[in-house]
Tab-separated table of C-alpha atoms and ligand atoms in Angstrom:
chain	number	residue	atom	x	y	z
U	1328	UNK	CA	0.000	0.000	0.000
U	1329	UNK	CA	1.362	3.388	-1.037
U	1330	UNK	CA	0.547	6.882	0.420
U	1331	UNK	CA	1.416	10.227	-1.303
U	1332	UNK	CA	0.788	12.753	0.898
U	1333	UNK	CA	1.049	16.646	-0.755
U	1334	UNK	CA	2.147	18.926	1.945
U	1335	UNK	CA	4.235	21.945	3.285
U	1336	UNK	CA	5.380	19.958	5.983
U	1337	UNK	CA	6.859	16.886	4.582
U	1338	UNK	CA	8.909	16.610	8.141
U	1339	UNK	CA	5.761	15.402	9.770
U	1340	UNK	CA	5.170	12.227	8.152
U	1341	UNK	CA	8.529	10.841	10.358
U	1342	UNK	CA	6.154	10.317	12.984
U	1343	UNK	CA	4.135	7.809	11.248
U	1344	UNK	CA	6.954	6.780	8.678
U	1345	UNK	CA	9.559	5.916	11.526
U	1346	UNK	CA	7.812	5.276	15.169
U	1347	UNK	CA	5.758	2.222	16.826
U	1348	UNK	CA	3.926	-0.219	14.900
U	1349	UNK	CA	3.552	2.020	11.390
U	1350	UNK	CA	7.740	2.775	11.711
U	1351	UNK	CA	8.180	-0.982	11.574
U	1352	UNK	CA	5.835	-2.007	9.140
U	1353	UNK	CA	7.101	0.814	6.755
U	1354	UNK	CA	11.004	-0.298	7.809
U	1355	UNK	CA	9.738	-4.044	6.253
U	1356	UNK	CA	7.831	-2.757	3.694
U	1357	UNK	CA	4.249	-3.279	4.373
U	1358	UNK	CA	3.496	0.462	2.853
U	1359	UNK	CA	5.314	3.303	1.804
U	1360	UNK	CA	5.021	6.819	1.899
U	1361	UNK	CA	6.195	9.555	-0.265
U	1362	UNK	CA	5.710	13.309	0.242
U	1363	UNK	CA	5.179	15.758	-1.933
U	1364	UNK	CA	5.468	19.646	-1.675
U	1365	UNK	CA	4.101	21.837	-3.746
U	1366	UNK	CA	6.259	24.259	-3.461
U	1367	UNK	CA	8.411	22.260	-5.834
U	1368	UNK	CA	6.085	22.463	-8.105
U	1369	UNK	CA	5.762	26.255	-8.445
U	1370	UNK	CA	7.310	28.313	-11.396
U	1371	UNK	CA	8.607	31.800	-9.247
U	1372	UNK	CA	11.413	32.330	-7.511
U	1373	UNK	CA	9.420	32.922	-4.175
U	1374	UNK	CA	8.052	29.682	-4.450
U	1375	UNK	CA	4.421	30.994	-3.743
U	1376	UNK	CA	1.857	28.581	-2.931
U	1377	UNK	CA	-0.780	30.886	-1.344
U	1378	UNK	CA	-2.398	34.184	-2.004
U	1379	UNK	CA	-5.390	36.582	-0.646
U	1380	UNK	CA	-8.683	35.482	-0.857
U	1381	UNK	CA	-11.040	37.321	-3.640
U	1382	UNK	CA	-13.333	39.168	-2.021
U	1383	UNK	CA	-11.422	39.424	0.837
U	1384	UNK	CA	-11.709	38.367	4.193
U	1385	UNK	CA	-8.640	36.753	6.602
U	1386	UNK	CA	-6.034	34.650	5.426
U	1387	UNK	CA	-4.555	33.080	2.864
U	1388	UNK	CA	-5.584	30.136	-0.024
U	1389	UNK	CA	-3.656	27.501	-1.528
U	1390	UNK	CA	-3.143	28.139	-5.162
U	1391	UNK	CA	-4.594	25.363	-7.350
U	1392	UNK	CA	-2.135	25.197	-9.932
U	1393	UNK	CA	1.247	23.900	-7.220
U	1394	UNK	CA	-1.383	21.349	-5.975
U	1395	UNK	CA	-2.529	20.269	-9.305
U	1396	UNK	CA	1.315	19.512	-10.629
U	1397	UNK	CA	2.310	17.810	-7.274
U	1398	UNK	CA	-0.700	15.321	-7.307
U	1399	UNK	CA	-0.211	14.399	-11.509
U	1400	UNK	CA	3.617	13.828	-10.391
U	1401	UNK	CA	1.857	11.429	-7.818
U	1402	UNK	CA	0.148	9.415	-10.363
U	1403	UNK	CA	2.860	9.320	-12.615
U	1404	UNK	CA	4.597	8.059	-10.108
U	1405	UNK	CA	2.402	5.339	-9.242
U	1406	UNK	CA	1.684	5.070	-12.975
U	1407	UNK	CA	5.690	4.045	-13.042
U	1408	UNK	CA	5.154	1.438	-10.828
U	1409	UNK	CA	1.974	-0.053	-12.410
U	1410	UNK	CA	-0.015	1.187	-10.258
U	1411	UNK	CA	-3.637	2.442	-11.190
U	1412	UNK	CA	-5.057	6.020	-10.553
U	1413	UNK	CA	-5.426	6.492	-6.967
U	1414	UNK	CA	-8.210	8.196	-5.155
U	1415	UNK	CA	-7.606	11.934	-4.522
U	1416	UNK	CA	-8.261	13.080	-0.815
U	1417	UNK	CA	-8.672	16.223	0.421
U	1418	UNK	CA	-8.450	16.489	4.498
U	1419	UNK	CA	-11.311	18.853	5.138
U	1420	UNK	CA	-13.323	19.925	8.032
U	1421	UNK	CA	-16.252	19.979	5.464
U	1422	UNK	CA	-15.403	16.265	4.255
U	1423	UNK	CA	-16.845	12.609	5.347
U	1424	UNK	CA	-16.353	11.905	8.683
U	1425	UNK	CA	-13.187	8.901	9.050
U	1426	UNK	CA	-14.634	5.923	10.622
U	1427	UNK	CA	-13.389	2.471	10.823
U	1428	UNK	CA	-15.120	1.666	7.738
U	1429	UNK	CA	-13.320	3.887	5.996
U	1430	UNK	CA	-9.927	2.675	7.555
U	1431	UNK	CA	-10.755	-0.855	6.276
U	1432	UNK	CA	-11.609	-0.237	3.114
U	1433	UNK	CA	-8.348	2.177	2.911
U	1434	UNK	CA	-6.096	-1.181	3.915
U	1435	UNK	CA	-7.664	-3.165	1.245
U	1436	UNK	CA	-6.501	-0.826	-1.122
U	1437	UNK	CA	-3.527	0.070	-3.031
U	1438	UNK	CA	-3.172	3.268	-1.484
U	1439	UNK	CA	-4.303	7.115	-1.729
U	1440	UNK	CA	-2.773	10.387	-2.871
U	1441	UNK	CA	-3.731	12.718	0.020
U	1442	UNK	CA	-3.752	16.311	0.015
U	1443	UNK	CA	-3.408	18.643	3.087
U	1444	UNK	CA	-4.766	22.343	3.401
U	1445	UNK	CA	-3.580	24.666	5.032
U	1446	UNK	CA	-4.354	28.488	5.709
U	1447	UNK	CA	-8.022	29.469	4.900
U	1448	UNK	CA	-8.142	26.408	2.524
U	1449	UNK	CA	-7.053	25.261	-1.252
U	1450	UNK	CA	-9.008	27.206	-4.022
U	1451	UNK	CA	-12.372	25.902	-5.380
U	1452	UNK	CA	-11.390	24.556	-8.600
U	1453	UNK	CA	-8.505	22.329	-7.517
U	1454	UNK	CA	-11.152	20.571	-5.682
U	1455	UNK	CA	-13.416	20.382	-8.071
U	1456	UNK	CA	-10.847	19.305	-11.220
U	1457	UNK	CA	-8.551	17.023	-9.210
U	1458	UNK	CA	-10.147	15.799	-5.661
U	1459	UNK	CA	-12.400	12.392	-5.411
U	1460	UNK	CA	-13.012	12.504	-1.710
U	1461	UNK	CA	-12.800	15.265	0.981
U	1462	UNK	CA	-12.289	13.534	4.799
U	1463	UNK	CA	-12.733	14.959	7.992
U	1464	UNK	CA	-11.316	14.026	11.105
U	1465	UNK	CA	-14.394	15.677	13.001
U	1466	UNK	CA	-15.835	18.417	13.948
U	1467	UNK	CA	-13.295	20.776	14.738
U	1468	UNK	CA	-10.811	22.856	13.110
U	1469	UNK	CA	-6.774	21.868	12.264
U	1470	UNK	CA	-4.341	24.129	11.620
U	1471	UNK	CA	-3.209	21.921	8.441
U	1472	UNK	CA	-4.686	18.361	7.248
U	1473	UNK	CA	-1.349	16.929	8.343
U	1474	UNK	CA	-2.555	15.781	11.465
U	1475	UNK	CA	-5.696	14.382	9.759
U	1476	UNK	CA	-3.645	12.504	6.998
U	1477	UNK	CA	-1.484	11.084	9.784
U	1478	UNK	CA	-4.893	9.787	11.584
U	1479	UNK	CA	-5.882	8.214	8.162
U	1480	UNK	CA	-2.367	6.967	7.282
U	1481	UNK	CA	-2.474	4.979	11.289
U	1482	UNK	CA	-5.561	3.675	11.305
U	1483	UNK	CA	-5.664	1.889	7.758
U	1484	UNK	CA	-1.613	0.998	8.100
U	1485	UNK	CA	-2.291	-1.135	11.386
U	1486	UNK	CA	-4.812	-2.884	9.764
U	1487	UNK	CA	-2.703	-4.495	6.661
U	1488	UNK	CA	-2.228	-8.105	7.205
U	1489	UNK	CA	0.952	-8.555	8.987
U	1490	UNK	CA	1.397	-5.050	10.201
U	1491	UNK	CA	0.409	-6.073	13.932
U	1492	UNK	CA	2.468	-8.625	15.988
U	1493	UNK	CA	-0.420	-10.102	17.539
U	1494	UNK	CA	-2.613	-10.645	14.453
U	1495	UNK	CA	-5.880	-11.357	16.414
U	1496	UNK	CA	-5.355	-7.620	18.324
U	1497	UNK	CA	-7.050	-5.653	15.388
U	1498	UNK	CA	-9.927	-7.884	16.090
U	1499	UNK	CA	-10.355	-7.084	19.496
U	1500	UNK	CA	-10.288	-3.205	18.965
U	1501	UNK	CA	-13.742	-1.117	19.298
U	1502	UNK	CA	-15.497	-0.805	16.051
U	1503	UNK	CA	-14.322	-4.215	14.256
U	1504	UNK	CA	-16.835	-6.453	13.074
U	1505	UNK	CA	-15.724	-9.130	15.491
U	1506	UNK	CA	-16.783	-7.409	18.335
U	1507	UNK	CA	-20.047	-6.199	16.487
U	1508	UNK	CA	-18.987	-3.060	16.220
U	1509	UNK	CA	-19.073	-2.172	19.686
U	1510	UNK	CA	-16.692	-0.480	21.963
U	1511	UNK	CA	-13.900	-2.648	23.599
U	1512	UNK	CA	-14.003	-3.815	27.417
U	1513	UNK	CA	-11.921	-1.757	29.983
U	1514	UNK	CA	-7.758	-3.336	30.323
U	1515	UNK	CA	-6.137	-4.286	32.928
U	1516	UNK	CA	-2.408	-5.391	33.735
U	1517	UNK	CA	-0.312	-6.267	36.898
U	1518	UNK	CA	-0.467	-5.821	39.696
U	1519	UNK	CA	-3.348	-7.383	40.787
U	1520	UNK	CA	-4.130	-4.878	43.524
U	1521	UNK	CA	-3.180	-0.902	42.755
U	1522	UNK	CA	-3.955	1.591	45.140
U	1523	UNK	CA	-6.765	-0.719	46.830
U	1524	UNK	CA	-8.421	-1.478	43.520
U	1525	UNK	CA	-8.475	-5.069	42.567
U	1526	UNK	CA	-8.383	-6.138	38.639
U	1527	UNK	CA	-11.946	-7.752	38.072
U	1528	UNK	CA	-12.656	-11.108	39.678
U	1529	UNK	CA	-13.655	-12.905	36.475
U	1530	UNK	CA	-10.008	-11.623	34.647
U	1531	UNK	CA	-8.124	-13.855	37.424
U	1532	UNK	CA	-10.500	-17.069	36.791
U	1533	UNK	CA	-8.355	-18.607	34.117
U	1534	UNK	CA	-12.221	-19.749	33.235
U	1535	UNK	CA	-12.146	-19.002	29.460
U	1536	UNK	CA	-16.179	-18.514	28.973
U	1537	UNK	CA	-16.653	-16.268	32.033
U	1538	UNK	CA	-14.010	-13.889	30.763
U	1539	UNK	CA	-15.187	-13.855	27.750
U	1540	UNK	CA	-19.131	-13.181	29.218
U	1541	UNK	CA	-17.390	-10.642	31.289
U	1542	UNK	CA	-15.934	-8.778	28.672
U	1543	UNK	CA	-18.811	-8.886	26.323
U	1544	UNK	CA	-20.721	-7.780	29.132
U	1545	UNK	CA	-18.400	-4.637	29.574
U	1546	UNK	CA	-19.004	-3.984	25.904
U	1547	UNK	CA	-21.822	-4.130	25.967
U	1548	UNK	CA	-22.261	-2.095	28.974
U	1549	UNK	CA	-20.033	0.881	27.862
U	1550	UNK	CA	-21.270	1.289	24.345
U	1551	UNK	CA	-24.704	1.202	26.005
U	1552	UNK	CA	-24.192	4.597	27.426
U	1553	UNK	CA	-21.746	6.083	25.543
U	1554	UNK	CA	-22.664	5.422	22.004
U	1555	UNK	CA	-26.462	3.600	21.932
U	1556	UNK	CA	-26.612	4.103	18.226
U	1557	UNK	CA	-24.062	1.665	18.124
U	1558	UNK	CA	-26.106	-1.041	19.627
U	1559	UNK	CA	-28.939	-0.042	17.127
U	1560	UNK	CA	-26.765	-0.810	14.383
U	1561	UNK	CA	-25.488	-3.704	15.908
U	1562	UNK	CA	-28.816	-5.485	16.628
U	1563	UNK	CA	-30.247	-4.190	12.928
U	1564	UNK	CA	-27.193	-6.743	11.295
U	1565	UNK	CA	-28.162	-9.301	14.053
U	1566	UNK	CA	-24.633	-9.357	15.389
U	1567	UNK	CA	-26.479	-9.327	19.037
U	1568	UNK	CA	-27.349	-12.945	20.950
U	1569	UNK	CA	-29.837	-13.816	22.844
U	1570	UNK	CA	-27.556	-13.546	26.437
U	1571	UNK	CA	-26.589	-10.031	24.634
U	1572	UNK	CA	-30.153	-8.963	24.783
U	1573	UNK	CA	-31.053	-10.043	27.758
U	1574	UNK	CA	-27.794	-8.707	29.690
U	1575	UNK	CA	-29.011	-5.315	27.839
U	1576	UNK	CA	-32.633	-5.720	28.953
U	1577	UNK	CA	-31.312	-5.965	32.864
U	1578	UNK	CA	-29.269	-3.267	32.310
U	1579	UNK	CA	-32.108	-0.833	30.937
U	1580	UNK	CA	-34.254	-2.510	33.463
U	1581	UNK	CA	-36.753	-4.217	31.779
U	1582	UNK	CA	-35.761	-7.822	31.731
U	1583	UNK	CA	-38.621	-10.151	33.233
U	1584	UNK	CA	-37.450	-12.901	34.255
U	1585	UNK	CA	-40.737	-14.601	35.504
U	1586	UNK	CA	-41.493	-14.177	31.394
U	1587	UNK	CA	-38.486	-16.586	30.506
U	1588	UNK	CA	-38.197	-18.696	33.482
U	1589	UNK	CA	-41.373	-21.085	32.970
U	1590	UNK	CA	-39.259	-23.059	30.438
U	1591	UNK	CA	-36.935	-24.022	32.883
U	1592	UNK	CA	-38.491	-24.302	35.711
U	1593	UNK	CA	-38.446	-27.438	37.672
U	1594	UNK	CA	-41.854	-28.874	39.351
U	1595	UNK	CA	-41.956	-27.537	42.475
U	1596	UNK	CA	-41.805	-30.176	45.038
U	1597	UNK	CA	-44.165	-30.145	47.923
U	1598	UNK	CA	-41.292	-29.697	50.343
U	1599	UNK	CA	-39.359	-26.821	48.294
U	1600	UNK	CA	-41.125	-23.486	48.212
U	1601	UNK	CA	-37.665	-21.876	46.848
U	1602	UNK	CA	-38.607	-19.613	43.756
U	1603	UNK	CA	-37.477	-20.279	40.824
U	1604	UNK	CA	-33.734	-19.860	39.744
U	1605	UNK	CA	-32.780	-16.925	37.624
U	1606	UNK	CA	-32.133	-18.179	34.080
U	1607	UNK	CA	-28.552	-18.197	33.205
U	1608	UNK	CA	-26.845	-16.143	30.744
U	1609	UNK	CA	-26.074	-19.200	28.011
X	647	SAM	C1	-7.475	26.224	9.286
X	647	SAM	S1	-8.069	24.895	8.350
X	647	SAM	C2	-9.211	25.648	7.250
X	647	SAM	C3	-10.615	25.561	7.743
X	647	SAM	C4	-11.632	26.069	6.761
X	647	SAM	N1	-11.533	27.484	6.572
X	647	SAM	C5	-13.010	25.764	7.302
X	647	SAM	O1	-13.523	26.532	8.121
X	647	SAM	O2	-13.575	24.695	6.956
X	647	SAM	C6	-6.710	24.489	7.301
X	647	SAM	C7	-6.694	23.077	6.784
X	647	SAM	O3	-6.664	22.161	7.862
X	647	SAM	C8	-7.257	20.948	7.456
X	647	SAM	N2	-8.276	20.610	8.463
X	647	SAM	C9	-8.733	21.412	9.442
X	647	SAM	N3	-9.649	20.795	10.195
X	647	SAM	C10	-9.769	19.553	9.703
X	647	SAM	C11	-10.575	18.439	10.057
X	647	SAM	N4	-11.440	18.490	11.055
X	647	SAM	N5	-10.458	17.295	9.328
X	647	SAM	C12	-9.596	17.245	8.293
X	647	SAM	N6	-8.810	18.281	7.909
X	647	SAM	C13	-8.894	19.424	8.591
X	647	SAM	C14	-7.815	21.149	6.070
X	647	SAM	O4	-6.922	20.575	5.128
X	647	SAM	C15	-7.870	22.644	5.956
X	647	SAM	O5	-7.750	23.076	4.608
């Protein structure tokens, strides 16, 4: 997977280029990166790649005409290399918000030419002759899409086959399909007791199933209040089972367990007037 990134500010790809997980992926060649500025692409001797709005206003625009050369040297680039045309993204507060999704569907690919803004923006009709995509990072404003491309670069680079020691980790992260899209349980490492707080009883079981209960019960739990819509979406592709609903039933309260216990409730005896057991969460 290849990345061309078109920037002022080549000197901040290093972080994802040589660090952590991405550094060593990129160091065995899992992906690549190249960065382009357009100020190498400009034809005075200023190097100008910005200039004052029309009518007016604060700040400064990036000129389309530096971006447009930098991102055809990126395809011809990739062209070299037998590559096809990549996608064209623009980081932009106005764009499609990045999701996991998006990150997936990145790692699958052969790569992206991304372009980062800077100033007020990049004029109009770049966008509109060059760009496929515009992303956003959220809602809230950069300084530069550098920060944004690194995001995108991250997230889709630690999902390549390979690119993670432990493969199965990726799995296990919020968002990923295996965990239905929900948020991941809380971590916890040694020692067993900090401060007076003890790591959760079912962690220290060894019992395989109950941690596994207790996690997806954290999950379920913590996407529950923090991000509901994700259990809507969740339950619409049927990714929830039946101890998932009923765990999420107790937890809103509305679980009625006299409703589900008649099937497995034993004959009381004469001698036993014990009520009948809560079912269990298989
Ligand atoms: C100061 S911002 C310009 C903001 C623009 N005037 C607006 O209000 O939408 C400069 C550059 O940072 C990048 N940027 C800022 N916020 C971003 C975000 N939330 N997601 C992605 N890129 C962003 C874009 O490339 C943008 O061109």
């Amino acid at each position: 997977m290849r990345f061309d990134v078109i920037t002022l500010f080549p000197e901040m790809f290093g972080v994802v280029r040589d660090l952590g997980v991405t550094g060593r992926a990129h160091a065995q060649g899992r992906w690549s990166l190249h960065a382009w500025n357009p100020r190498d692409f400009t034809q005075d001797v200023h190097r100008t790649v910005d200039d004052r709005p029309y009518g007016g206003g604060p700040g400064m625009v990036m000129m389309a005409a530096p971006l447009e050369a930098a991102v055809n040297a990126a395809q011809g680039a990739r062209a070299a290399l037998g590559l096809g045309r990549a996608p064209v993204a623009l980081l932009a507060p106005v764009g499609q918000r990045y999701d996991q999704a998006g990150a997936e569907k990145l790692a699958a690919s052969d790569g992206i030419i991304l372009i980062c803004g800077r100033y007020e923006g990049v004029d109009q009709r770049f966008i509109e002759r060059c760009v496929t995509h515009e992303i956003s990072l959220g809602d809230f404003v950069l300084s530069g899409g550098e920060i944004a491309a690194l995001a995108v670069i991250d997230a889709a680079v630690r999902l390549v086959p390979g690119v993670l020691n432990d493969g199965d980790s990726a799995l296990q992260d919020s968002f990923n399909d295996t965990l239905s899209g929900l948020l991941d349980s809380p971590h916890y490492t040694r020692p067993e007791v900090y401060e007076g707080e003890s790591v959760p009883a079912p962690l220290l079981s060894g019992h395989h199933a109950n941690i596994a209960r207790w996690r997806r019960e954290r999950s379920l739990a913590l996407t529950a209040a923090r991000r509901p819509e994700l259990i809507e979406s969740a339950r619409a592709k049927g990714w929830l089972n039946k101890a998932d609903e009923r765990y999420l039933a107790e937890l809103a309260g509305t679980y009625d367990s006299a409703a589900d216990a008649p099937k497995r409730r034993r004959k009381p005896s004469a001698t036993s007037a014990q009520p009948p057991k809560a079912p269990d969460a298989s």
